[in-house]
Amino acid sequence: MRLVVPVAVTVLVGLFSCGAHRGGAAEVIGLKDGHEVTGEVVAEKPNALYVDLGFDILRIPRDQVVRRGKPGAADPATLLAHEPETEASGFFTLGPLRPAPVKELVAKFGEAVVSIETPSGKGSGFIINDDGYAVTNHHVIHGETRISAVLYQNVASGLARRRIENVEIVALNPFVDLALLKLPAQKDLKLSHVVLGSLDDLNAGDGVFAVGNPLGLERSVSQGIVSTRNRNFEGQIYLQTDAAINPGNSGGPLFNLRGEVIGVTNMKATQGDNLGFAIPIYYVKDFLRNRDAFSFDKENPNTGYRYLDPPRRLRVGDPPRALEVSAQEKVSATGAPERSEVP
């Protein structure tokens, strides 16, 4: 079925040229398969664009659109597909975004990458919405409740550090090594957040970059490619990359070259070079959508993924008889009953 779609789109492109421009508002819409459709966008829905070809209306799924622009644009690759969309739950934002140089993407999304600090160590994380929710690795905060976050803000002289204390643990999922935190509201600060991407168009060899705090070296950027998108460890799939990943990068984002987060860096091969791994973004999305199932409550031992064993059942038999008070029981001078034998 997938082989038929490009052919159908190509036929439409060849047929509508005589009628699609009559309104003067035609757009060139680039698709993931490399084809383009030119027509007037008559409706924009959350999941699709409806394009007037002059003789028919074509529905194009949003996830197939990579760019939009006016006919004759000098560099269509620099045009936005559409503005980032909020996920149905409203909890995080989805792409796609336009491709851009890494230095521009770091300047745009770098403020959303934070340092996560606990009494026992330091890792990385990234903010996913305006309310201050942030994702990191479970192993970064495992066994800790005193957590702080350090933000790095762009200023004229470079980066300014801002430390935020009393970060709250919202949810924990040790099975995929993810944790959800919440930074307390800051009246004088508007938080930046990242955009979550997709692996649908990701292939080995595609460029990626990581932002984090390797070995305590704050706000470091490393660039590389996707070595493979299907590395299996103990039944879980990881993205493998040759971008430099070191202790301290854990919990930080792995971006594609559109600035969308496609993974969460969490480990490296200790006996090799350029062998880093990241949790794929679809694990992250599932965790965020089902965060209530992994909610954390420090006052409750039955928290999220961990449930205490129920009390053992008594042996099968007759129900215990009520204790019978012996007729010889005497009351002492103090009013307390003396010890009596229980049958």
XYZ file of C-alpha atoms in Angstrom:
343
model
C 0.000 0.000 0.000
C 2.806 2.421 0.732
C 4.139 2.088 -2.814
C 0.832 3.287 -4.259
C 0.696 6.609 -2.385
C 3.617 8.385 -4.103
C 2.276 7.392 -7.512
C -1.164 8.802 -6.706
C 0.309 12.046 -5.411
C 2.526 12.367 -8.474
C -0.465 11.989 -10.796
C -2.355 14.697 -8.913
C 0.601 17.057 -9.129
C 0.692 16.641 -12.883
C -3.063 17.209 -13.353
C -3.952 20.199 -11.204
C -1.594 22.758 -12.716
C -4.307 24.372 -14.865
C -6.738 25.081 -12.030
C -5.083 25.247 -8.625
C -3.741 28.781 -8.917
C -6.979 30.528 -9.710
C -7.378 31.889 -6.174
C -3.866 33.314 -6.004
C -3.286 31.683 -2.562
C -1.651 28.449 -3.661
C 0.970 26.799 -1.486
C 3.638 24.203 -2.141
C 3.329 21.373 0.372
C 6.331 19.068 0.709
C 5.710 15.453 1.742
C 7.909 12.986 3.576
C 8.330 10.833 0.467
C 9.895 13.762 -1.423
C 6.866 14.678 -3.533
C 5.166 18.074 -3.546
C 1.531 19.120 -3.854
C 0.553 22.612 -5.008
C -2.897 23.965 -4.201
C -4.940 26.223 -1.978
C -5.282 25.079 1.629
C -8.996 25.453 2.328
C -9.053 23.880 5.791
C -6.541 23.007 8.495
C -7.545 20.341 10.994
C -5.468 18.951 13.888
C -4.671 15.808 11.919
C -4.919 16.862 8.274
C -4.750 19.609 5.643
C -7.448 19.905 2.975
C -6.065 21.211 -0.312
C -8.113 22.482 -3.267
C -6.499 21.173 -6.441
C -8.922 23.056 -8.698
C -11.035 20.040 -9.558
C -11.001 18.077 -6.286
C -10.174 18.381 -2.586
C -7.191 16.363 -1.361
C -6.792 15.357 2.283
C -3.139 15.215 3.413
C -2.321 13.774 6.864
C -0.361 16.208 9.024
C 2.304 13.645 9.835
C 3.169 13.410 6.120
C 3.827 17.144 5.742
C 7.424 18.305 6.172
C 7.208 21.848 4.788
C 4.903 24.506 3.374
C 5.584 27.650 1.392
C 4.659 29.811 -1.598
C 5.367 28.579 -5.139
C 8.788 29.649 -6.338
C 10.325 30.007 -2.861
C 14.116 30.111 -3.137
C 14.781 27.583 -0.403
C 11.696 25.467 0.420
C 13.681 23.372 2.911
C 13.737 26.348 5.263
C 9.940 26.746 5.339
C 7.897 25.568 8.321
C 5.683 22.545 7.926
C 3.359 24.046 10.554
C 3.561 25.395 14.050
C 4.184 22.858 16.829
C 0.980 21.312 18.121
C -0.045 20.505 21.667
C -0.714 16.813 22.251
C -4.343 15.814 22.828
C -3.870 15.733 26.605
C -2.321 19.208 26.507
C 0.669 17.959 28.501
C 3.415 18.263 25.887
C 4.083 19.681 22.418
C 4.646 17.770 19.179
C 6.530 18.625 15.949
C 7.418 18.647 13.149
C 9.666 21.694 12.991
C 11.780 23.080 10.183
C 15.414 21.954 9.781
C 17.978 24.450 11.052
C 21.692 24.615 11.921
C 22.609 23.064 15.249
C 23.793 26.375 16.718
C 20.350 27.920 16.046
C 18.556 24.936 17.581
C 20.772 25.024 20.674
C 20.067 28.744 21.091
C 16.323 28.108 20.707
C 15.871 25.024 22.901
C 18.967 25.083 25.119
C 17.204 26.930 27.933
C 14.806 23.980 28.274
C 17.695 21.650 29.174
C 18.456 21.656 32.905
C 20.914 20.132 35.314
C 19.334 17.808 37.896
C 21.227 17.726 41.199
C 20.801 15.505 44.263
C 22.997 14.940 47.357
C 24.489 11.874 45.654
C 25.148 13.161 42.142
C 24.205 15.145 39.077
C 22.425 14.416 35.805
C 20.444 16.190 33.117
C 16.805 16.738 32.229
C 14.539 18.771 29.984
C 11.358 20.780 30.488
C 8.342 19.616 28.454
C 5.700 22.301 29.115
C 5.095 25.792 30.476
C 4.042 24.414 33.871
C 7.578 23.291 34.649
C 7.263 19.525 34.236
C 10.584 17.932 33.317
C 11.797 14.499 32.222
C 14.980 12.809 33.421
C 16.240 9.265 34.049
C 14.996 7.244 37.003
C 18.561 6.334 37.971
C 19.487 10.040 38.277
C 17.121 10.527 41.239
C 16.787 6.958 42.516
C 16.479 6.924 46.306
C 16.535 10.723 46.562
C 13.860 13.227 47.570
C 15.958 16.401 47.869
C 16.223 17.477 44.248
C 17.185 20.777 42.674
C 17.394 21.977 39.069
C 19.806 24.437 37.494
C 18.580 26.463 34.511
C 20.921 28.072 31.998
C 19.522 31.300 30.574
C 20.844 33.106 27.520
C 22.134 36.564 28.408
C 24.330 39.070 26.599
C 27.484 37.773 28.276
C 26.722 34.089 27.673
C 24.794 31.822 30.056
C 23.423 32.713 33.477
C 22.825 29.956 36.046
C 19.638 29.890 38.076
C 19.119 27.278 40.756
C 15.640 26.090 41.711
C 15.175 24.092 44.908
C 12.383 21.792 46.114
C 11.811 20.042 42.816
C 8.907 17.604 43.171
C 8.903 13.974 42.036
C 5.700 13.339 40.081
C 6.123 9.859 38.591
C 8.748 7.113 38.367
C 9.108 4.282 35.863
C 12.231 2.220 36.591
C 11.326 -0.337 33.906
C 12.287 2.106 31.138
C 14.473 4.332 33.355
C 12.297 7.452 33.235
C 11.169 9.972 35.841
C 8.848 12.977 35.735
C 9.626 16.001 37.902
C 7.945 19.359 38.497
C 9.828 22.580 39.067
C 8.052 24.986 41.446
C 6.566 28.055 39.764
C 8.839 31.095 39.452
C 6.962 34.397 39.366
C 9.721 36.269 37.553
C 10.628 33.518 35.081
C 8.905 32.091 32.010
C 10.178 28.594 31.384
C 11.169 27.360 27.923
C 10.223 23.850 26.842
C 11.175 21.364 24.163
C 9.118 19.860 21.339
C 8.790 16.063 21.156
C 9.405 14.458 17.792
C 8.799 11.120 16.108
C 10.912 8.241 14.836
C 8.751 7.689 11.749
C 11.238 9.359 9.405
C 14.418 8.627 11.394
C 17.057 6.420 9.774
C 20.579 5.282 10.519
C 22.951 8.024 9.421
C 20.625 10.920 10.268
C 22.243 13.719 12.237
C 21.521 14.192 15.963
C 22.926 16.211 18.845
C 22.815 15.921 22.633
C 22.759 18.635 25.293
C 23.632 17.892 28.910
C 26.199 18.028 31.684
C 28.804 15.305 31.041
C 31.185 14.815 33.982
C 29.789 18.003 35.506
C 30.755 20.143 32.481
C 27.579 22.188 32.351
C 25.590 22.755 29.180
C 27.809 20.797 26.818
C 26.679 20.052 23.255
C 27.836 17.002 21.286
C 26.887 16.092 17.726
C 26.831 12.851 15.776
C 24.573 10.520 13.827
C 22.139 7.723 14.546
C 24.195 4.531 14.427
C 21.103 2.330 14.617
C 17.558 2.937 15.795
C 16.890 -0.649 16.958
C 19.521 -1.735 19.469
C 18.064 -4.381 21.781
C 19.168 -4.732 25.404
C 17.234 -7.138 27.635
C 14.065 -6.774 25.603
C 14.088 -2.975 25.398
C 14.896 -1.006 22.257
C 17.407 1.871 22.308
C 18.683 4.415 19.835
C 22.426 4.056 19.346
C 24.430 7.175 18.489
C 28.064 8.154 18.071
C 27.404 11.548 19.665
C 29.526 11.773 22.818
C 27.512 10.518 25.830
C 29.127 10.426 29.271
C 28.074 10.248 32.953
C 26.136 13.449 33.609
C 24.386 13.329 30.222
C 21.885 10.889 31.738
C 18.337 12.202 31.460
C 19.206 14.813 28.846
C 17.566 15.104 25.426
C 18.788 13.702 22.128
C 17.618 16.057 19.353
C 17.208 15.560 15.625
C 18.283 18.309 13.221
C 14.850 19.940 13.421
C 15.246 20.504 17.156
C 12.730 17.825 18.174
C 13.540 15.496 21.065
C 13.732 11.939 19.736
C 15.257 10.235 22.772
C 16.514 10.492 26.353
C 20.205 9.710 26.790
C 20.786 7.179 29.538
C 23.897 5.034 29.068
C 27.113 4.355 27.154
C 29.459 1.440 26.544
C 32.221 1.733 29.144
C 34.782 -0.276 27.156
C 34.318 1.510 23.845
C 34.210 4.930 22.242
C 31.304 6.656 20.511
C 28.805 4.089 21.722
C 25.997 6.019 23.388
C 22.377 5.028 23.841
C 19.078 6.825 24.285
C 15.544 5.787 25.243
C 13.335 6.237 22.126
C 10.750 8.998 22.279
C 7.780 6.630 21.979
C 8.647 5.184 25.415
C 8.687 8.735 26.765
C 5.303 9.619 25.261
C 3.722 6.449 26.673
C 5.162 7.224 30.105
C 3.838 10.787 30.035
C 0.369 9.752 28.859
C 0.167 7.103 31.598
C 1.977 9.047 34.318
C -0.850 8.505 36.819
C -0.061 4.786 36.832
C 3.467 5.595 38.047
C 2.642 8.493 40.361
C 4.932 9.018 43.329
C 3.855 9.700 46.926
C 6.630 9.779 49.499
C 4.085 9.200 52.305
C 2.731 6.040 50.721
C 4.887 2.887 50.519
C 2.607 1.592 47.749
C 3.948 4.062 45.213
C 3.531 3.707 41.483
C 5.417 0.638 40.398
C 6.045 -0.723 43.924
C 3.348 -2.462 45.930
C 3.861 -4.124 49.292
C 2.847 -7.754 49.744
C -0.583 -8.225 51.356
C -0.796 -9.905 54.803
C -0.536 -13.699 54.756
C -3.810 -15.653 54.992
C -4.488 -17.587 58.181
C -4.517 -21.371 58.035
C -7.784 -22.885 56.932
C -9.830 -24.065 59.908
C -12.457 -23.064 62.425
C -12.597 -19.367 63.293
C -10.811 -18.605 66.560
C -13.035 -18.793 69.623
C -13.514 -15.802 71.844
C -11.213 -15.794 74.799
C -12.941 -17.260 77.822
C -12.317 -15.582 81.102
C -11.423 -18.074 83.793
C -13.743 -18.261 86.751
C -10.726 -18.085 89.041
C -9.656 -14.644 87.680
C -9.167 -12.236 90.509
C -8.831 -8.532 90.553
C -5.829 -7.081 92.282
C -5.966 -4.223 94.709
C -4.995 -1.817 91.933
C -7.953 -2.790 89.856
C -5.892 -4.558 87.145
C -6.819 -8.214 86.373
C -4.345 -10.862 87.376
C -2.936 -13.249 84.751
C -5.280 -16.091 83.834
C -4.808 -19.182 81.720
C -6.325 -19.184 78.237
C -7.553 -22.577 77.070
